[in-house]
PDB file of C-alpha atoms in Angstrom:
ATOM      1  CA  MET A   1      -3.473 101.012 -43.231  1.00 43.00           C
ATOM      2  CA  LEU A   2      -2.435 100.755 -46.852  1.00 59.00           C
ATOM      3  CA  ASN A   3      -4.549  98.159 -48.586  1.00 64.00           C
ATOM      4  CA  LEU A   4      -2.918  96.952 -51.773  1.00 67.00           C
ATOM      5  CA  ASN A   5      -3.650  93.202 -51.941  1.00 63.00           C
ATOM      6  CA  THR A   6      -3.026  92.777 -55.620  1.00 68.00           C
ATOM      7  CA  LYS A   7       0.454  91.463 -56.311  1.00 77.00           C
ATOM      8  CA  ILE A   8       2.581  92.200 -59.320  1.00 87.00           C
ATOM      9  CA  ASP A   9       3.954  89.377 -61.313  1.00 87.00           C
ATOM     10  CA  LYS A  10       7.637  89.621 -61.856  1.00 88.00           C
ATOM     11  CA  LYS A  11       7.663  86.873 -64.410  1.00 87.00           C
ATOM     12  CA  SER A  12       4.935  88.565 -66.629  1.00 86.00           C
ATOM     13  CA  PRO A  13       6.027  89.951 -69.888  1.00 86.00           C
ATOM     14  CA  SER A  14       4.046  93.112 -68.897  1.00 86.00           C
ATOM     15  CA  PRO A  15       6.503  95.783 -67.386  1.00 92.00           C
ATOM     16  CA  LEU A  16       6.421  96.113 -63.579  1.00 93.00           C
ATOM     17  CA  TYR A  17       5.593  99.781 -63.788  1.00 93.00           C
ATOM     18  CA  THR A  18       2.487  99.142 -65.930  1.00 91.00           C
ATOM     19  CA  GLN A  19       1.330  96.460 -63.524  1.00 91.00           C
ATOM     20  CA  ILE A  20       1.681  98.915 -60.631  1.00 93.00           C
ATOM     21  CA  ALA A  21      -0.056 101.698 -62.579  1.00 91.00           C
ATOM     22  CA  ASP A  22      -2.903  99.150 -63.317  1.00 88.00           C
ATOM     23  CA  ILE A  23      -3.355  98.496 -59.513  1.00 90.00           C
ATOM     24  CA  ILE A  24      -3.307 102.193 -58.640  1.00 91.00           C
ATOM     25  CA  ARG A  25      -5.725 103.009 -61.529  1.00 87.00           C
ATOM     26  CA  ASP A  26      -8.121 100.332 -60.310  1.00 84.00           C
ATOM     27  CA  LYS A  27      -8.105 101.971 -56.833  1.00 86.00           C
ATOM     28  CA  VAL A  28      -9.109 105.152 -58.374  1.00 84.00           C
ATOM     29  CA  VAL A  29     -11.742 103.810 -60.741  1.00 75.00           C
ATOM     30  CA  GLY A  30     -13.274 101.744 -57.967  1.00 74.00           C
ATOM     31  CA  ASN A  31     -13.490 104.941 -55.801  1.00 75.00           C
ATOM     32  CA  GLU A  32     -11.406 103.249 -53.083  1.00 83.00           C
ATOM     33  CA  TRP A  33      -8.977 106.197 -53.600  1.00 88.00           C
ATOM     34  CA  SER A  34     -11.286 109.227 -54.265  1.00 84.00           C
ATOM     35  CA  GLU A  35     -10.414 112.521 -55.734  1.00 81.00           C
ATOM     36  CA  GLY A  36      -7.808 114.472 -53.555  1.00 85.00           C
ATOM     37  CA  TYR A  37      -6.605 111.172 -52.045  1.00 90.00           C
ATOM     38  CA  LYS A  38      -2.829 111.537 -51.184  1.00 92.00           C
ATOM     39  CA  LEU A  39      -0.870 108.496 -52.334  1.00 93.00           C
ATOM     40  CA  PRO A  40       1.637 106.785 -50.006  1.00 92.00           C
ATOM     41  CA  SER A  41       5.276 108.020 -50.334  1.00 92.00           C
ATOM     42  CA  GLU A  42       7.492 106.568 -52.965  1.00 93.00           C
ATOM     43  CA  GLU A  43       9.479 104.803 -50.249  1.00 93.00           C
ATOM     44  CA  ILE A  44       6.397 103.030 -48.923  1.00 92.00           C
ATOM     45  CA  LEU A  45       5.203 102.115 -52.396  1.00 94.00           C
ATOM     46  CA  CYS A  46       8.710 100.711 -53.137  1.00 93.00           C
ATOM     47  CA  GLY A  47       8.489  98.487 -50.085  1.00 90.00           C
ATOM     48  CA  VAL A  48       4.876  97.282 -50.787  1.00 91.00           C
ATOM     49  CA  PHE A  49       5.681  96.275 -54.413  1.00 91.00           C
ATOM     50  CA  GLU A  50       9.365  95.432 -53.680  1.00 91.00           C
ATOM     51  CA  VAL A  51      10.592  97.363 -56.702  1.00 93.00           C
ATOM     52  CA  SER A  52      13.019 100.231 -57.166  1.00 95.00           C
ATOM     53  CA  ARG A  53      12.160 103.936 -56.779  1.00 94.00           C
ATOM     54  CA  GLY A  54      12.571 104.347 -60.568  1.00 95.00           C
ATOM     55  CA  THR A  55       9.884 101.838 -61.206  1.00 95.00           C
ATOM     56  CA  ILE A  56       7.428 103.586 -58.941  1.00 95.00           C
ATOM     57  CA  ARG A  57       8.322 106.876 -60.635  1.00 95.00           C
ATOM     58  CA  LYS A  58       7.518 105.547 -64.058  1.00 95.00           C
ATOM     59  CA  SER A  59       4.130 104.172 -62.835  1.00 94.00           C
ATOM     60  CA  ILE A  60       3.332 107.578 -61.361  1.00 95.00           C
ATOM     61  CA  SER A  61       4.447 109.343 -64.425  1.00 93.00           C
ATOM     62  CA  LEU A  62       2.302 107.173 -66.630  1.00 90.00           C
ATOM     63  CA  LEU A  63      -0.815 107.990 -64.490  1.00 90.00           C
ATOM     64  CA  ILE A  64      -0.106 111.720 -64.476  1.00 89.00           C
ATOM     65  CA  GLN A  65       0.071 111.609 -68.273  1.00 85.00           C
ATOM     66  CA  GLU A  66      -3.249 109.921 -68.340  1.00 78.00           C
ATOM     67  CA  GLY A  67      -4.840 112.529 -65.938  1.00 78.00           C
ATOM     68  CA  VAL A  68      -5.423 110.139 -63.197  1.00 85.00           C
ATOM     69  CA  LEU A  69      -2.821 111.666 -60.701  1.00 90.00           C
ATOM     70  CA  ILE A  70      -1.258 114.972 -60.041  1.00 89.00           C
ATOM     71  CA  GLN A  71       1.920 115.914 -58.327  1.00 91.00           C
ATOM     72  CA  ILE A  72       2.216 119.010 -56.152  1.00 88.00           C
ATOM     73  CA  HIS A  73       5.689 120.163 -55.433  1.00 86.00           C
ATOM     74  CA  GLY A  74       6.609 119.801 -51.731  1.00 86.00           C
ATOM     75  CA  LYS A  75       3.247 118.104 -50.899  1.00 88.00           C
ATOM     76  CA  GLY A  76       3.093 114.786 -52.723  1.00 92.00           C
ATOM     77  CA  THR A  77       1.012 112.885 -55.255  1.00 94.00           C
ATOM     78  CA  PHE A  78      -2.737 113.032 -55.292  1.00 92.00           C
ATOM     79  CA  VAL A  79      -5.637 111.632 -57.163  1.00 90.00           C
ATOM     80  CA  LYS A  80      -6.507 114.251 -59.602  1.00 83.00           C
ATOM     81  CA  GLU A  81      -9.765 116.302 -59.110  1.00 69.00           C
ATOM     82  CA  ASN A  82     -12.040 116.491 -61.939  1.00 61.00           C
ATOM     83  CA  LYS A  83     -14.775 118.930 -60.907  1.00 49.00           C
ATOM     84  CA  SER A  84     -17.028 118.495 -63.888  1.00 49.00           C
ATOM     85  CA  GLY A  85     -16.053 115.178 -65.470  1.00 57.00           C
ATOM     86  CA  HIS A  86     -18.626 112.440 -65.614  1.00 60.00           C
ATOM     87  CA  ARG A  87     -18.097 108.816 -66.194  1.00 62.00           C
ATOM     88  CA  PHE A  88     -21.227 108.511 -68.421  1.00 63.00           C
ATOM     89  CA  GLY A  89     -19.188 106.077 -70.679  1.00 65.00           C
ATOM     90  CA  GLN A  90     -18.160 103.857 -67.819  1.00 62.00           C
ATOM     91  CA  GLU A  91     -20.789 103.749 -65.064  1.00 68.00           C
ATOM     92  CA  LEU A  92     -24.666 103.745 -64.902  1.00 76.00           C
ATOM     93  CA  ILE A  93     -24.631 106.844 -62.712  1.00 75.00           C
ATOM     94  CA  SER A  94     -26.845 109.858 -62.972  1.00 81.00           C
ATOM     95  CA  PHE A  95     -25.750 113.487 -63.163  1.00 79.00           C
ATOM     96  CA  ALA A  96     -27.089 114.040 -59.713  1.00 83.00           C
ATOM     97  CA  GLU A  97     -25.127 111.159 -58.275  1.00 80.00           C
ATOM     98  CA  SER A  98     -21.958 112.273 -59.919  1.00 75.00           C
ATOM     99  CA  MET A  99     -22.325 115.794 -58.709  1.00 74.00           C
ATOM    100  CA  ASN A 100     -23.105 114.547 -55.194  1.00 73.00           C
ATOM    101  CA  ARG A 101     -19.995 112.295 -55.252  1.00 66.00           C
ATOM    102  CA  LYS A 102     -17.900 115.248 -56.025  1.00 65.00           C
ATOM    103  CA  ASN A 103     -19.562 117.494 -53.350  1.00 62.00           C
ATOM    104  CA  LEU A 104     -20.459 120.000 -56.138  1.00 71.00           C
ATOM    105  CA  GLU A 105     -23.669 122.169 -55.948  1.00 83.00           C
ATOM    106  CA  PHE A 106     -26.130 122.048 -58.731  1.00 90.00           C
ATOM    107  CA  THR A 107     -29.730 123.036 -59.300  1.00 94.00           C
ATOM    108  CA  THR A 108     -32.537 121.456 -61.273  1.00 96.00           C
ATOM    109  CA  LYS A 109     -35.435 123.152 -63.120  1.00 97.00           C
ATOM    110  CA  VAL A 110     -38.442 121.147 -64.284  1.00 98.00           C
ATOM    111  CA  ILE A 111     -39.647 122.301 -67.658  1.00 97.00           C
ATOM    112  CA  ASP A 112     -42.463 119.797 -68.300  1.00 96.00           C
ATOM    113  CA  LYS A 113     -43.920 116.793 -66.543  1.00 96.00           C
ATOM    114  CA  TYR A 114     -47.167 114.945 -67.803  1.00 94.00           C
ATOM    115  CA  MET A 115     -48.604 111.586 -68.723  1.00 92.00           C
ATOM    116  CA  ILE A 116     -48.165 110.744 -72.383  1.00 87.00           C
ATOM    117  CA  LYS A 117     -51.395 110.566 -74.426  1.00 77.00           C
ATOM    118  CA  ASP A 118     -49.719 110.481 -77.927  1.00 65.00           C
ATOM    119  CA  GLU A 119     -50.160 106.907 -79.225  1.00 58.00           C
ATOM    120  CA  ASN A 120     -47.232 107.462 -81.711  1.00 57.00           C
ATOM    121  CA  ILE A 121     -44.939 108.048 -78.818  1.00 60.00           C
ATOM    122  CA  ILE A 122     -46.230 105.216 -76.759  1.00 51.00           C
ATOM    123  CA  GLN A 123     -46.120 102.674 -79.731  1.00 50.00           C
ATOM    124  CA  THR A 124     -42.482 103.448 -80.413  1.00 52.00           C
ATOM    125  CA  SER A 125     -41.258 103.460 -76.940  1.00 58.00           C
ATOM    126  CA  GLU A 126     -39.009 100.828 -75.337  1.00 61.00           C
ATOM    127  CA  PHE A 127     -41.789  99.752 -72.915  1.00 60.00           C
ATOM    128  CA  ILE A 128     -44.232  98.559 -75.607  1.00 51.00           C
ATOM    129  CA  LYS A 129     -42.032  95.433 -75.894  1.00 53.00           C
ATOM    130  CA  LYS A 130     -43.238  94.144 -72.546  1.00 55.00           C
ATOM    131  CA  ASN A 131     -46.550  96.007 -72.019  1.00 55.00           C
ATOM    132  CA  ASN A 132     -49.289  96.499 -74.546  1.00 56.00           C
ATOM    133  CA  ASN A 133     -50.627  99.241 -72.522  1.00 58.00           C
ATOM    134  CA  PRO A 134     -47.841 101.257 -71.002  1.00 66.00           C
ATOM    135  CA  GLU A 135     -48.692 104.314 -68.729  1.00 84.00           C
ATOM    136  CA  LEU A 136     -45.818 106.570 -69.478  1.00 89.00           C
ATOM    137  CA  MET A 137     -44.680 109.904 -67.865  1.00 93.00           C
ATOM    138  CA  TYR A 138     -42.723 112.422 -69.757  1.00 94.00           C
ATOM    139  CA  LEU A 139     -40.279 114.604 -67.747  1.00 96.00           C
ATOM    140  CA  LYS A 140     -38.142 117.341 -69.046  1.00 97.00           C
ATOM    141  CA  ARG A 141     -35.519 119.054 -66.839  1.00 97.00           C
ATOM    142  CA  LEU A 142     -32.594 121.366 -66.977  1.00 97.00           C
ATOM    143  CA  ARG A 143     -29.552 120.979 -64.624  1.00 94.00           C
ATOM    144  CA  TYR A 144     -27.407 123.985 -63.683  1.00 93.00           C
ATOM    145  CA  ILE A 145     -23.877 124.231 -62.247  1.00 87.00           C
ATOM    146  CA  GLU A 146     -22.962 127.727 -61.026  1.00 83.00           C
ATOM    147  CA  GLU A 147     -26.146 128.955 -62.623  1.00 90.00           C
ATOM    148  CA  LYS A 148     -25.228 127.876 -66.016  1.00 91.00           C
ATOM    149  CA  PRO A 149     -27.357 125.306 -67.877  1.00 95.00           C
ATOM    150  CA  ILE A 150     -25.086 122.274 -68.531  1.00 91.00           C
ATOM    151  CA  ILE A 151     -27.453 119.420 -69.314  1.00 93.00           C
ATOM    152  CA  LEU A 152     -30.995 118.947 -70.731  1.00 97.00           C
ATOM    153  CA  LEU A 153     -32.830 115.686 -69.914  1.00 96.00           C
ATOM    154  CA  GLU A 154     -35.924 114.230 -71.413  1.00 95.00           C
ATOM    155  CA  ASN A 155     -37.208 111.059 -69.667  1.00 94.00           C
ATOM    156  CA  ILE A 156     -39.952 108.751 -70.350  1.00 92.00           C
ATOM    157  CA  VAL A 157     -40.823 106.522 -67.289  1.00 93.00           C
ATOM    158  CA  ASP A 158     -43.033 103.461 -67.026  1.00 91.00           C
ATOM    159  CA  THR A 159     -45.289 104.519 -64.216  1.00 92.00           C
ATOM    160  CA  SER A 160     -46.775 100.989 -63.831  1.00 89.00           C
ATOM    161  CA  LEU A 161     -43.518 100.256 -62.059  1.00 90.00           C
ATOM    162  CA  CYS A 162     -43.576 103.364 -59.968  1.00 92.00           C
ATOM    163  CA  PRO A 163     -47.243 104.495 -59.691  1.00 91.00           C
ATOM    164  CA  ASP A 164     -46.769 107.660 -57.688  1.00 94.00           C
ATOM    165  CA  ILE A 165     -43.893 109.070 -59.570  1.00 95.00           C
ATOM    166  CA  LEU A 166     -45.935 111.855 -61.225  1.00 95.00           C
ATOM    167  CA  ASN A 167     -46.356 113.439 -57.842  1.00 96.00           C
ATOM    168  CA  VAL A 168     -42.558 113.644 -57.072  1.00 96.00           C
ATOM    169  CA  ASP A 169     -40.912 117.093 -56.901  1.00 97.00           C
ATOM    170  CA  PHE A 170     -38.024 116.605 -59.362  1.00 96.00           C
ATOM    171  CA  GLU A 171     -36.478 119.933 -58.434  1.00 96.00           C
ATOM    172  CA  GLU A 172     -35.737 118.364 -55.041  1.00 94.00           C
ATOM    173  CA  GLU A 173     -35.665 114.604 -55.736  1.00 94.00           C
ATOM    174  CA  THR A 174     -33.555 112.541 -58.285  1.00 93.00           C
ATOM    175  CA  LEU A 175     -35.244 110.312 -60.765  1.00 95.00           C
ATOM    176  CA  PHE A 176     -33.118 107.254 -60.309  1.00 94.00           C
ATOM    177  CA  ASN A 177     -33.742 107.405 -56.418  1.00 93.00           C
ATOM    178  CA  SER A 178     -37.444 107.900 -56.984  1.00 96.00           C
ATOM    179  CA  ILE A 179     -37.687 104.983 -59.390  1.00 95.00           C
ATOM    180  CA  GLU A 180     -35.920 102.760 -56.923  1.00 94.00           C
ATOM    181  CA  ASN A 181     -37.758 103.879 -53.963  1.00 94.00           C
ATOM    182  CA  GLN A 182     -41.241 103.409 -55.476  1.00 94.00           C
ATOM    183  CA  SER A 183     -40.520 100.189 -57.412  1.00 94.00           C
ATOM    184  CA  GLY A 184     -38.628  98.579 -54.474  1.00 94.00           C
ATOM    185  CA  LYS A 185     -35.959  97.326 -56.997  1.00 93.00           C
ATOM    186  CA  LYS A 186     -32.557  98.599 -58.002  1.00 92.00           C
ATOM    187  CA  ILE A 187     -31.609 100.010 -61.376  1.00 91.00           C
ATOM    188  CA  ASN A 188     -28.777  97.835 -62.197  1.00 88.00           C
ATOM    189  CA  TYR A 189     -28.368  97.648 -66.122  1.00 88.00           C
ATOM    190  CA  GLY A 190     -28.538 100.288 -68.868  1.00 89.00           C
ATOM    191  CA  THR A 191     -27.527 101.032 -72.464  1.00 89.00           C
ATOM    192  CA  ARG A 192     -26.124 104.318 -73.713  1.00 88.00           C
ATOM    193  CA  GLU A 193     -25.581 105.435 -77.340  1.00 91.00           C
ATOM    194  CA  PHE A 194     -23.432 108.599 -78.032  1.00 92.00           C
ATOM    195  CA  LYS A 195     -23.429 110.920 -80.949  1.00 94.00           C
ATOM    196  CA  ALA A 196     -22.912 114.482 -81.925  1.00 95.00           C
ATOM    197  CA  ILE A 197     -26.085 116.460 -83.032  1.00 96.00           C
ATOM    198  CA  ARG A 198     -26.944 120.036 -83.799  1.00 96.00           C
ATOM    199  CA  LEU A 199     -29.268 121.791 -81.419  1.00 96.00           C
ATOM    200  CA  ASN A 200     -32.732 122.870 -82.593  1.00 96.00           C
ATOM    201  CA  ARG A 201     -34.143 126.249 -81.713  1.00 96.00           C
ATOM    202  CA  SER A 202     -36.082 125.258 -78.443  1.00 96.00           C
ATOM    203  CA  GLU A 203     -32.963 123.123 -77.233  1.00 96.00           C
ATOM    204  CA  ALA A 204     -30.656 125.924 -77.938  1.00 96.00           C
ATOM    205  CA  TYR A 205     -32.842 128.360 -76.065  1.00 97.00           C
ATOM    206  CA  LEU A 206     -32.884 126.189 -72.941  1.00 97.00           C
ATOM    207  CA  LEU A 207     -29.266 125.626 -72.927  1.00 96.00           C
ATOM    208  CA  ASN A 208     -28.378 129.343 -73.790  1.00 95.00           C
ATOM    209  CA  GLU A 209     -26.634 128.212 -76.995  1.00 95.00           C
ATOM    210  CA  THR A 210     -26.967 129.104 -80.625  1.00 95.00           C
ATOM    211  CA  GLU A 211     -29.313 127.124 -82.849  1.00 96.00           C
ATOM    212  CA  GLY A 212     -27.291 124.628 -84.849  1.00 95.00           C
ATOM    213  CA  GLU A 213     -24.492 124.425 -82.252  1.00 94.00           C
ATOM    214  CA  PRO A 214     -23.073 121.011 -82.080  1.00 94.00           C
ATOM    215  CA  ILE A 215     -23.716 119.093 -78.710  1.00 95.00           C
ATOM    216  CA  LEU A 216     -23.198 115.596 -77.362  1.00 93.00           C
ATOM    217  CA  PHE A 217     -26.408 113.552 -77.505  1.00 95.00           C
ATOM    218  CA  ILE A 218     -26.916 110.397 -75.423  1.00 92.00           C
ATOM    219  CA  LYS A 219     -29.745 107.973 -75.850  1.00 92.00           C
ATOM    220  CA  GLN A 220     -30.177 105.925 -72.651  1.00 91.00           C
ATOM    221  CA  VAL A 221     -32.447 103.025 -71.565  1.00 91.00           C
ATOM    222  CA  SER A 222     -32.338 101.879 -67.941  1.00 92.00           C
ATOM    223  CA  TYR A 223     -33.486  98.532 -66.651  1.00 92.00           C
ATOM    224  CA  LEU A 224     -34.539  97.269 -63.158  1.00 92.00           C
ATOM    225  CA  GLU A 225     -32.752  94.209 -61.619  1.00 87.00           C
ATOM    226  CA  ASN A 226     -35.234  91.833 -63.293  1.00 84.00           C
ATOM    227  CA  MET A 227     -34.383  93.354 -66.685  1.00 85.00           C
ATOM    228  CA  GLU A 228     -37.579  95.396 -66.998  1.00 87.00           C
ATOM    229  CA  PRO A 229     -36.980  98.643 -68.952  1.00 89.00           C
ATOM    230  CA  VAL A 230     -38.115 101.493 -66.584  1.00 91.00           C
ATOM    231  CA  GLU A 231     -37.006 104.592 -68.143  1.00 92.00           C
ATOM    232  CA  SER A 232     -35.775 106.001 -71.611  1.00 91.00           C
ATOM    233  CA  SER A 233     -33.749 109.240 -71.777  1.00 92.00           C
ATOM    234  CA  ASN A 234     -32.593 111.726 -74.276  1.00 94.00           C
ATOM    235  CA  ILE A 235     -29.754 113.680 -72.859  1.00 94.00           C
ATOM    236  CA  TYR A 236     -28.133 116.872 -74.297  1.00 95.00           C
ATOM    237  CA  LEU A 237     -24.765 117.535 -72.685  1.00 92.00           C
ATOM    238  CA  LYS A 238     -22.337 120.494 -72.892  1.00 89.00           C
ATOM    239  CA  SER A 239     -19.294 118.226 -72.988  1.00 79.00           C
ATOM    240  CA  ASP A 240     -17.015 121.297 -73.282  1.00 75.00           C
ATOM    241  CA  GLN A 241     -17.983 122.306 -69.832  1.00 72.00           C
ATOM    242  CA  TYR A 242     -18.873 118.938 -68.461  1.00 72.00           C
ATOM    243  CA  PRO A 243     -16.492 116.436 -70.096  1.00 72.00           C
ATOM    244  CA  ILE A 244     -17.173 112.641 -69.976  1.00 74.00           C
ATOM    245  CA  SER A 245     -14.269 110.638 -68.651  1.00 67.00           C
ATOM    246  CA  SER A 246     -13.378 107.029 -68.896  1.00 66.00           C
ATOM    247  CA  TYR A 247     -10.494 104.974 -67.520  1.00 58.00           C
ATOM    248  CA  LEU A 248      -9.751 102.230 -70.013  1.00 57.00           C
ATOM    249  CA  TYR A 249      -7.094  99.559 -70.191  1.00 53.00           C
ATOM    250  CA  ARG A 250      -6.514  96.168 -71.847  1.00 56.00           C
ATOM    251  CA  ASN A 251      -4.886  93.049 -70.639  1.00 54.00           C
TER     252      ASN A 251
END
């Protein structure tokens, strides 16, 4: 059964076709209409919104231009598949969660994992703000798609909130799930800062790139539901192979 409860406002100065596009876009962004979903026919959409076929076509054309939808001749209109795009700029979602959502296979290699002893790192960490004696774990991983390194992750985790996390096999388990399972709390808030940097020699070696090659760098801090910072990350992402996508609109 088609569920389009949001009504368009025919008295609004906003064109009808953009209102309809907003409704469809919200279905996609909210994962109610997932990748590959076939949209109802133009005839059905005309009936639902009580508009002309031309208006529906303008809505669909707009969303095709945005990369939200795709039309296949003789088959219909579908939510466009983005096999490697990731909504890092829009959702607090991990790489693993994104890949699982898209049913894509990936592998993880743990490069390093240990308890931090360096006082300089401890004193400058996010966690010192709430805990004068934080016990921190350092985790360094590489994630691969089709055997190609795509993303390098460095995480610092407050083990006082998840005491047994050092013993987790992070080539099999994801960090966010492990934190939530061990702390008994949800990760529900985070901050991310984006910038372009150049890879140093060790980073370039791990990502199979040339030293000095530009890459997207993301600094992340994740918080539990009680606003306690639980992990801090440095993320190095090959955005040419794993682009970040966001759906943005304004009222």
